[in-house]
Short mmCIF file of C-alpha atoms and ligand atoms in Angstrom, two decimals:
data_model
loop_
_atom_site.label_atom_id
_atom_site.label_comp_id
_atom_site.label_asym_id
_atom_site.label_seq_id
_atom_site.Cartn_x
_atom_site.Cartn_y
_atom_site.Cartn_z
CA UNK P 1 38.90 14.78 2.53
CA UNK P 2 36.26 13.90 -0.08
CA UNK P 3 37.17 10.31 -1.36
CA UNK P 4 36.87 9.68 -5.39
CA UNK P 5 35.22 6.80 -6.64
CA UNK P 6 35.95 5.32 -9.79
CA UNK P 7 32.47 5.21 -12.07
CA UNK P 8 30.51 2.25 -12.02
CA UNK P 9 29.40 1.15 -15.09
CA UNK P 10 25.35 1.16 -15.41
CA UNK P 11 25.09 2.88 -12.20
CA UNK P 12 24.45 6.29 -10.59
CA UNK P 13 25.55 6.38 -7.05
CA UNK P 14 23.51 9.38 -6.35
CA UNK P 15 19.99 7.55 -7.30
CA UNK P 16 20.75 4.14 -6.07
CA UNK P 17 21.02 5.94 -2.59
CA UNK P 18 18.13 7.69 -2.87
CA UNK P 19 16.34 4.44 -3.98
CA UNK P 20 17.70 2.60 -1.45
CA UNK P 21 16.57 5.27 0.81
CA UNK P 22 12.88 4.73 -0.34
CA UNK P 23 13.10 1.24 0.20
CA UNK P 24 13.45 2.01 3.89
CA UNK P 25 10.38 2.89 6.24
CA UNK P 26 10.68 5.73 8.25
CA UNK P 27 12.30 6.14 10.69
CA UNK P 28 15.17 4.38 9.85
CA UNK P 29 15.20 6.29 6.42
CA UNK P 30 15.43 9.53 7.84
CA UNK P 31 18.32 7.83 10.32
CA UNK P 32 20.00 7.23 7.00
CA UNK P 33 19.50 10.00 5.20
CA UNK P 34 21.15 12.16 8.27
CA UNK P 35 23.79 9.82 8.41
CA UNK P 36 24.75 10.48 5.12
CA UNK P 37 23.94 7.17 3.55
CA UNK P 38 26.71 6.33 1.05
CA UNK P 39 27.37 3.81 -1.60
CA UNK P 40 30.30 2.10 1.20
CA UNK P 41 27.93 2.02 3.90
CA UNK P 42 25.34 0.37 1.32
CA UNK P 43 27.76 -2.28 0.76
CA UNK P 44 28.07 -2.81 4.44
CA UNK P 45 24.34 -3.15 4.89
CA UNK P 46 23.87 -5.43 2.29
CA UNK P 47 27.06 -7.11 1.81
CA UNK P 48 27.03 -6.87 -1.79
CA UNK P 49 30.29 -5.22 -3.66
CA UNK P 50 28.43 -2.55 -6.28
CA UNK P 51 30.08 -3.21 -9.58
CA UNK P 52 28.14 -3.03 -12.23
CA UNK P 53 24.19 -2.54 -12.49
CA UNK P 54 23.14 -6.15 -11.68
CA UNK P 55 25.06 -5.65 -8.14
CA UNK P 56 23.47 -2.68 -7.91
CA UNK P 57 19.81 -4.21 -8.32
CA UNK P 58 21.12 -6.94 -5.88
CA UNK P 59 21.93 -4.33 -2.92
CA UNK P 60 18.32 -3.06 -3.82
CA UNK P 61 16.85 -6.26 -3.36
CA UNK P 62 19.09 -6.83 -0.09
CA UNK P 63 17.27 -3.41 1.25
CA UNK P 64 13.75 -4.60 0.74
CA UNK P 65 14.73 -7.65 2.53
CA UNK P 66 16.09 -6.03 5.53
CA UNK P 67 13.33 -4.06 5.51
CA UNK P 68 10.77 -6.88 6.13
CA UNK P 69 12.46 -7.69 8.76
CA UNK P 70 12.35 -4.29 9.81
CA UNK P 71 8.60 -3.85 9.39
CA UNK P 72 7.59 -7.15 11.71
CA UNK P 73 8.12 -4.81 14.70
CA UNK P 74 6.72 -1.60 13.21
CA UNK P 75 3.67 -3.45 11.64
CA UNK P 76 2.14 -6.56 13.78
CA UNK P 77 -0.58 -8.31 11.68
CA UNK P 78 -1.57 -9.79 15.02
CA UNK P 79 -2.60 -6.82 16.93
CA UNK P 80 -4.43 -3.94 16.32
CA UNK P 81 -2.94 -0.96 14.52
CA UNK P 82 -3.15 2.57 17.13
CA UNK P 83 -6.40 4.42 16.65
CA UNK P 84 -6.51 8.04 17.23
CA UNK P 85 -8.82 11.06 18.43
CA UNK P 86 -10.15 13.52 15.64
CA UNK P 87 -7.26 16.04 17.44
CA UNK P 88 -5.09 14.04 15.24
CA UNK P 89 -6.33 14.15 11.82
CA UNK P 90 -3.59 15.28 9.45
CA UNK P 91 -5.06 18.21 7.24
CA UNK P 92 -5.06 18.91 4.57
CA UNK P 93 -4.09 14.52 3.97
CA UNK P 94 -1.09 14.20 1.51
CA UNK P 95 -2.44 12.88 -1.72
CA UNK P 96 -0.03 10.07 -3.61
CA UNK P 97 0.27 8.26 -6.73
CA UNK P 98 2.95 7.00 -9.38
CA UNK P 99 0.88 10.17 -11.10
CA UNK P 100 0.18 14.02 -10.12
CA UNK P 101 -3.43 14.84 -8.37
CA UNK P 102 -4.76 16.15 -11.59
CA UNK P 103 -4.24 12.75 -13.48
CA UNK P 104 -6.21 11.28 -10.45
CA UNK P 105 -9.02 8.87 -12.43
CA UNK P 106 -12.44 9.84 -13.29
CA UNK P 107 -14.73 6.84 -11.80
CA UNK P 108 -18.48 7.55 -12.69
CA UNK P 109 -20.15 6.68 -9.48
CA UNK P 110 -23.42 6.10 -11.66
CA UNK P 111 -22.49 3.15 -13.75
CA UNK P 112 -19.81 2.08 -11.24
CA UNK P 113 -20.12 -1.99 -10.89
CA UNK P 114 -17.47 -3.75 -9.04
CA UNK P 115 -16.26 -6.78 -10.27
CA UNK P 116 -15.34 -9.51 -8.36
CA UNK P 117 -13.74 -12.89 -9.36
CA UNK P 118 -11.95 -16.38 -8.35
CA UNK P 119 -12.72 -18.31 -5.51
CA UNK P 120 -16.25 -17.29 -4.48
CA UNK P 121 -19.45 -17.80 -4.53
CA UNK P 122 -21.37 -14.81 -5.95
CA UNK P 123 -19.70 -13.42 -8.88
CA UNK P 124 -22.44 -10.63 -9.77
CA UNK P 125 -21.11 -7.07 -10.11
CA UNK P 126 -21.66 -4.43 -6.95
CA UNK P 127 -22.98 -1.02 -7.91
CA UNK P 128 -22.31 1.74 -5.45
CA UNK P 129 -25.90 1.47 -3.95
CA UNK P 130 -25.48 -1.69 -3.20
CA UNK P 131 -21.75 -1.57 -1.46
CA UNK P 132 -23.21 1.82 0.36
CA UNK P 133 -25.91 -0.30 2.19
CA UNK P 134 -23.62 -2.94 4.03
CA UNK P 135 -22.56 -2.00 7.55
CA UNK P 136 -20.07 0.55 8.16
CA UNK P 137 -17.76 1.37 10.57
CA UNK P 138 -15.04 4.80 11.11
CA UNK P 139 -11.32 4.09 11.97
CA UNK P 140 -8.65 6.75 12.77
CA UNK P 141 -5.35 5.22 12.32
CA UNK P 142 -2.41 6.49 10.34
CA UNK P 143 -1.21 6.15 6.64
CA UNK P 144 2.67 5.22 6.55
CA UNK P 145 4.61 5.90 3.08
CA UNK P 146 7.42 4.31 2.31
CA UNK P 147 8.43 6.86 0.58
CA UNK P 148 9.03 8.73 4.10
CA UNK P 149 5.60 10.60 5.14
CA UNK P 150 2.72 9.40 7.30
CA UNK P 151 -0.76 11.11 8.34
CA UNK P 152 -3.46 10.39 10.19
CA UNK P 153 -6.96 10.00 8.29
CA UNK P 154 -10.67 9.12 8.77
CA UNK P 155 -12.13 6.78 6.82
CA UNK P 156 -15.77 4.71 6.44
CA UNK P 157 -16.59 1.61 4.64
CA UNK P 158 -17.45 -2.13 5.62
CA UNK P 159 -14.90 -4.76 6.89
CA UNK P 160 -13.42 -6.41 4.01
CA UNK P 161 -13.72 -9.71 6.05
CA UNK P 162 -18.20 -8.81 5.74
CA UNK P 163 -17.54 -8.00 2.05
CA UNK P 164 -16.03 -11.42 1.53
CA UNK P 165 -18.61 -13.15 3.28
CA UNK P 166 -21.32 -11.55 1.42
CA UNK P 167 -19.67 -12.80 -1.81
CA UNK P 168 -19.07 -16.47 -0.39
CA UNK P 169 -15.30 -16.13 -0.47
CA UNK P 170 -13.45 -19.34 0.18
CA UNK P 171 -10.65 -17.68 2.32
CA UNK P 172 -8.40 -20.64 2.64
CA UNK P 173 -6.96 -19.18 -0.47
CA UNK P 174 -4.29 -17.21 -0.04
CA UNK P 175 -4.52 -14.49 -1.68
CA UNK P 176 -6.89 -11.27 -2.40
CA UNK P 177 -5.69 -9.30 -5.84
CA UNK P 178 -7.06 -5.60 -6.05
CA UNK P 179 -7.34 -4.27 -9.81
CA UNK P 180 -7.38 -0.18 -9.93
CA UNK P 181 -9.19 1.69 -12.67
CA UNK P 182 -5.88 3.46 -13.80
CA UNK P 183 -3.88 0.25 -14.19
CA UNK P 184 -2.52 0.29 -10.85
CA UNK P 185 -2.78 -3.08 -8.79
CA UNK P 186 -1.83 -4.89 -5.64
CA UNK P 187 -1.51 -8.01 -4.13
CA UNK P 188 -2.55 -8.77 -0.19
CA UNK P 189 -2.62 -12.04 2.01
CA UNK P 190 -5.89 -13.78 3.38
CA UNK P 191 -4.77 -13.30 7.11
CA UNK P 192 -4.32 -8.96 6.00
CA UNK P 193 -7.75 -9.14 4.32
CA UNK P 194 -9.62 -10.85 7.22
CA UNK P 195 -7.84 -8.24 9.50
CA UNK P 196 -10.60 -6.81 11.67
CA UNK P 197 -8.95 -2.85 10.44
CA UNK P 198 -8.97 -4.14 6.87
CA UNK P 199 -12.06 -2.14 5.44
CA UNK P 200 -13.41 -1.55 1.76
CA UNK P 201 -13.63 2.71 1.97
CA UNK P 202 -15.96 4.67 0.86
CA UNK P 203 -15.63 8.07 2.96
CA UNK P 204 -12.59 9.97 3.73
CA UNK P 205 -12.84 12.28 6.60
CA UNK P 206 -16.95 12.14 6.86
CA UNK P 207 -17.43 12.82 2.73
CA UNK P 208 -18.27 10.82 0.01
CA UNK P 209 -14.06 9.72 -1.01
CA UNK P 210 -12.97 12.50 -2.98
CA UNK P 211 -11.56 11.74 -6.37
CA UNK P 212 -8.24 11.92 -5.77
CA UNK P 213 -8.29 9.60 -2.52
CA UNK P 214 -9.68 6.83 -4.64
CA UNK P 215 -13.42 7.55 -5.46
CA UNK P 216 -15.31 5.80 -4.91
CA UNK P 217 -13.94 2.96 -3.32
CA UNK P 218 -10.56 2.42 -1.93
CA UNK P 219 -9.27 -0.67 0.68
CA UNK P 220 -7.91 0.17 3.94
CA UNK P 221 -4.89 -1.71 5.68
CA UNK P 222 -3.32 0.26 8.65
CA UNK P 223 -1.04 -2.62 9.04
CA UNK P 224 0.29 -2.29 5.56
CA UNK P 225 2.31 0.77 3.80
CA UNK P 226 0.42 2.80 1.73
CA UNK P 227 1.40 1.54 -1.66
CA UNK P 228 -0.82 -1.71 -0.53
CA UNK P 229 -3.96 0.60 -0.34
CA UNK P 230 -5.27 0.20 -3.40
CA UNK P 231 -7.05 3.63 -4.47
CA UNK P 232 -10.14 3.63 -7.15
CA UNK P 233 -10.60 -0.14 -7.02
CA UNK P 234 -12.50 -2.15 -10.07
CA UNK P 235 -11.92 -5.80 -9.43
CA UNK P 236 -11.17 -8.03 -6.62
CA UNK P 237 -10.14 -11.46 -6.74
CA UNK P 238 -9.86 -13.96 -3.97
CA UNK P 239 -6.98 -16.58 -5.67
CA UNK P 240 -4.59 -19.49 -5.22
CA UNK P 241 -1.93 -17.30 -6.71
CA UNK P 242 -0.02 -14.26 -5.74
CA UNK P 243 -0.14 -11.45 -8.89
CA UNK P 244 2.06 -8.86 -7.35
CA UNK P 245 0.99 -5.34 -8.02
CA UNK P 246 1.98 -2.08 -9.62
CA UNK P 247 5.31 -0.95 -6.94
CA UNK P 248 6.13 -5.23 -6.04
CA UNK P 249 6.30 -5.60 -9.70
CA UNK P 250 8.75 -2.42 -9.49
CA UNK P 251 11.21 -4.31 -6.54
CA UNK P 252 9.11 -2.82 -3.26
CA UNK P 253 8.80 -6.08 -0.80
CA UNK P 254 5.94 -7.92 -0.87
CA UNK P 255 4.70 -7.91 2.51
CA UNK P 256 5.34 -4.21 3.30
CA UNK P 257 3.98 -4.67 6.81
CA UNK P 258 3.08 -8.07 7.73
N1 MTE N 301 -4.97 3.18 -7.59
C1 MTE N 301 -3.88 3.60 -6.90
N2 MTE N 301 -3.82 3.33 -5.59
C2 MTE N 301 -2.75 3.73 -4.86
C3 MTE N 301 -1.67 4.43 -5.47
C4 MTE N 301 -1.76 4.69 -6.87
O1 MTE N 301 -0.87 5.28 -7.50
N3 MTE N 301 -2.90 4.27 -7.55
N4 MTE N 301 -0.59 4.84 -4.71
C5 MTE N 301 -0.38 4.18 -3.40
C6 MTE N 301 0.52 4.91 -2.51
S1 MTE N 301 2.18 4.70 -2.77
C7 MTE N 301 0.07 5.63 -1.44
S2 MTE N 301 1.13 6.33 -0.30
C8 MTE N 301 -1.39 5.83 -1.21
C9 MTE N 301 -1.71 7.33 -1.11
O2 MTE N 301 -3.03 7.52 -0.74
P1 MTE N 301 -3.59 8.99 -0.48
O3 MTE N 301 -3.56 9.72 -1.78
O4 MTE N 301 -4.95 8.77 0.07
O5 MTE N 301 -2.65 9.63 0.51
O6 MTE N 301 -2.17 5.24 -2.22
C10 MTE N 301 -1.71 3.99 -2.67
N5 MTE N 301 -2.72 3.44 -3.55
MO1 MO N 302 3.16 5.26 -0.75
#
């Protein structure tokens, strides 16, 4: 027998599920989603009565929490994320953004200079030329969406841990801040960015990074989600303070696989 609920003021059952949902990696998510997640078994995760929209932003705050707990096992900054044979290359590679592929930004690789700020030593701009002629290396590990999907992908750049040596980084700050050249932006910690499989990309699968992967330079974490892979990247900052980013701003948990 279906039960009725009485309507909650300010909130729709239907999306705070499905938003709740996001908020969980996989597989737990799709776990859920079979399961039939509902608004009472939401208030038995989180132990938070839904009432109104505040509780409802509480519950959604609750997930993300449980979910960094979640991610410690799935995501071990310690060790090194799996690496896999060119069998396993997903392809075509999913393409995501908060935008569809089409709005994907123009970056003209020509005047391209990459600004970088805070605390380091050379604060010059990098053109392309420059950034292509540091030492590169290939990884095959796999992209995980929170939003439920995951593929494998090949990409090519320098460490990020060489990049901020070359600039003179002090990294007992805590903090490296990505700026995008849509708007979009993201927030990492010192220990992610001096990960050994932390790399500043400039191929995807053996090409130049097409456009809509993040031409023409993107950052690679395989021990982060996806949303903390900055695409199309402008500026980088090395700071004392942590700026959030585009989805942390939007509720996602900060860490999203340390
Ligand atoms: N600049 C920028 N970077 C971004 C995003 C974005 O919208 N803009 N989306 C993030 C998310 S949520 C994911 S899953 C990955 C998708 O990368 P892909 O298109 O290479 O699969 O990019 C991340 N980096
Ligand atoms: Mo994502």
């Amino acid at each position: 027998m279906a039960r009725i609920r009485k309507p909650i003021p300010g909130v729709d059952p239907k999306l705070l599920i499905k938003d709740a949902a996001k908020l969980m990696p996989d597989p737990m998510r799709r776990a859920f989603l079979r399961g039939g997640l509902s608004l009472g078994a939401l208030t038995f995760l989180t132990g938070c009565d839904i009432v109104d929209g505040a509780s409802a932003e509480k519950v959604l705050l609750r997930v993300s929490k449980f979910n960094d707990a979640v991610q410690g096992w799935m995501f071990n900054p310690n060790k090194l994320a799996p690496e896999y044979p060119e069998s396993a290359i997903t392809r075509p590679f999913p393409f995501n953004a908060y935008y569809p592929e089409s709005e994907a930004p123009e970056v003209d690789g020509a005047t391209y200079a990459l600004e970088v700020g805070g605390r380091i030593d050379s604060k010059e701009t990098w053109s392309l030329e420059r950034l292509y002629a540091l030492p590169q290396e290939t990884q095959i590990t796999r992209h995980i969406c929170i939003e439920g999907w995951s593929a494998v992908g090949k990409w090519t750049g320098v460490r990020l841990s060489e990049f901020l040596k070359r600039i003179g980084a002090d990294t007992r700050a805590p903090y490296v801040w990505f700026q995008c050249a849509e708007g979009y932006s993201t927030t990492i910690d010192m220990a992610t960015a001096l990960h050994p499989q932390t790399q500043l990309t400039f191929r995807f699968d053996g090409e130049i990074l097409p456009r809509k992967y993040g031409f023409p330079m993107k950052c690679r974490m395989p021990t982060k989600l996806g949303f903390k892979n900055p695409k199309h990247i402008v500026g980088m900052h090395v700071l004392d303070k942590n700026l959030g980013g585009y989805w942390e701003d939007r509720g996602y948990n900060w860490h999203s696989g340390l």
